[in-house]
Coordinates of C-alpha atoms in Angstrom, one line a residue:
M1 CA -29.2 36.2 59.3
L2 CA -26.4 33.7 59.7
Q3 CA -28.7 31.0 58.4
G4 CA -29.6 33.1 55.4
S5 CA -26.0 33.8 54.6
A6 CA -25.2 30.1 54.8
Q7 CA -28.0 29.3 52.4
L8 CA -26.8 32.0 50.1
L9 CA -23.3 30.7 50.3
G10 CA -24.6 27.2 49.7
L11 CA -26.5 28.4 46.6
L12 CA -23.4 30.2 45.3
V13 CA -21.3 27.0 45.8
W14 CA -24.0 24.9 44.1
R15 CA -24.2 27.4 41.2
V16 CA -20.4 27.4 40.8
Q17 CA -20.3 23.6 40.8
R18 CA -23.2 23.4 38.3
E19 CA -21.5 25.9 36.0
G20 CA -18.3 24.0 36.4
A21 CA -20.0 20.8 35.5
V22 CA -21.6 22.6 32.5
G23 CA -18.2 24.0 31.6
D24 CA -16.7 20.5 31.9
K25 CA -19.5 19.2 29.7
C26 CA -18.9 21.9 27.1
E27 CA -15.2 21.0 27.2
V28 CA -15.9 17.3 26.8
L29 CA -18.4 18.0 24.0
N30 CA -15.8 20.2 22.2
K31 CA -13.2 17.4 22.5
L32 CA -15.8 14.9 21.3
E33 CA -16.6 17.1 18.3
T34 CA -12.9 17.6 17.5
A35 CA -12.3 13.8 17.8
E36 CA -15.3 13.1 15.5
K37 CA -13.9 15.6 12.9
E38 CA -10.5 13.9 13.1
I39 CA -12.1 10.5 12.6
A40 CA -14.0 11.8 9.6
E41 CA -10.8 13.3 8.1
L42 CA -8.8 10.1 8.8
R43 CA -11.6 8.0 7.1
K44 CA -11.5 10.3 4.1
L45 CA -7.7 10.0 3.9
R46 CA -7.8 6.3 4.3
S47 CA -10.4 6.1 1.4
E48 CA -8.1 8.2 -0.8
D49 CA -5.1 6.1 0.1
A50 CA -7.0 2.9 -0.8
K51 CA -8.0 4.4 -4.2
A52 CA -4.4 5.4 -4.8
N53 CA -3.1 2.0 -3.8
E54 CA -5.6 0.3 -6.1
K55 CA -4.3 2.4 -9.0
V56 CA -0.7 1.5 -8.2
V57 CA -1.6 -2.2 -8.0
S58 CA -3.4 -1.9 -11.4
I59 CA -0.4 -0.2 -13.0
F60 CA 2.0 -2.7 -11.6
A61 CA -0.2 -5.6 -12.7
T62 CA -0.4 -4.2 -16.2
Q63 CA 3.4 -3.7 -16.4
E64 CA 4.0 -7.2 -15.1
Q65 CA 1.7 -8.7 -17.7
T66 CA 3.6 -6.7 -20.4
W67 CA 6.9 -8.1 -19.1
F68 CA 5.5 -11.6 -19.2
N69 CA 4.3 -11.1 -22.8
E70 CA 7.7 -9.7 -23.8
R71 CA 9.5 -12.6 -22.1
K72 CA 7.3 -15.1 -24.0
K73 CA 8.0 -13.4 -27.3
L74 CA 11.7 -13.4 -26.6
Q75 CA 11.7 -17.1 -25.7
Q76 CA 9.8 -17.8 -28.9
H77 CA 12.3 -15.7 -30.9
I78 CA 15.2 -17.5 -29.2
G79 CA 13.6 -20.9 -30.0
A80 CA 13.2 -19.9 -33.7
L81 CA 16.9 -18.8 -33.9
I82 CA 18.1 -22.0 -32.3
N83 CA 16.0 -24.0 -34.9
E84 CA 17.6 -21.9 -37.7
L85 CA 21.0 -22.5 -36.3
R86 CA 20.3 -26.3 -36.2
V87 CA 19.2 -26.2 -39.8
F88 CA 22.2 -24.2 -40.8
E89 CA 24.5 -26.7 -38.9
K90 CA 22.8 -29.6 -40.7
K91 CA 23.3 -28.0 -44.1
K92 CA 26.9 -27.2 -43.3
D93 CA 27.5 -30.8 -42.2
E94 CA 25.9 -32.0 -45.4
A95 CA 27.9 -29.7 -47.5
A96 CA 31.1 -30.7 -45.7
S97 CA 30.3 -34.4 -46.2
K98 CA 29.8 -33.8 -50.0
F99 CA 33.3 -32.3 -50.2
E100 CA 34.8 -35.4 -48.5

């Protein structure tokens, strides 16, 4: 009878250990599933961030090109005004020399 009780106790201990291991496996599997979901969400967020960054870079590049074009136009306009000023100065000097 003592031997049967020991075997029964051994079976109960083995069952508790097995269920504990299964419980641990379930817990580990739940953590793994949670981690996989978080990874998927982070990848999705990273993809969305990359798209948003691409749009920002595109907008900035377009604006920068507009600034360069405007600068070029202003430089050409300044050059034309300087040329007009030189012509005006030359005519003024010629008119002044005629009066002398």
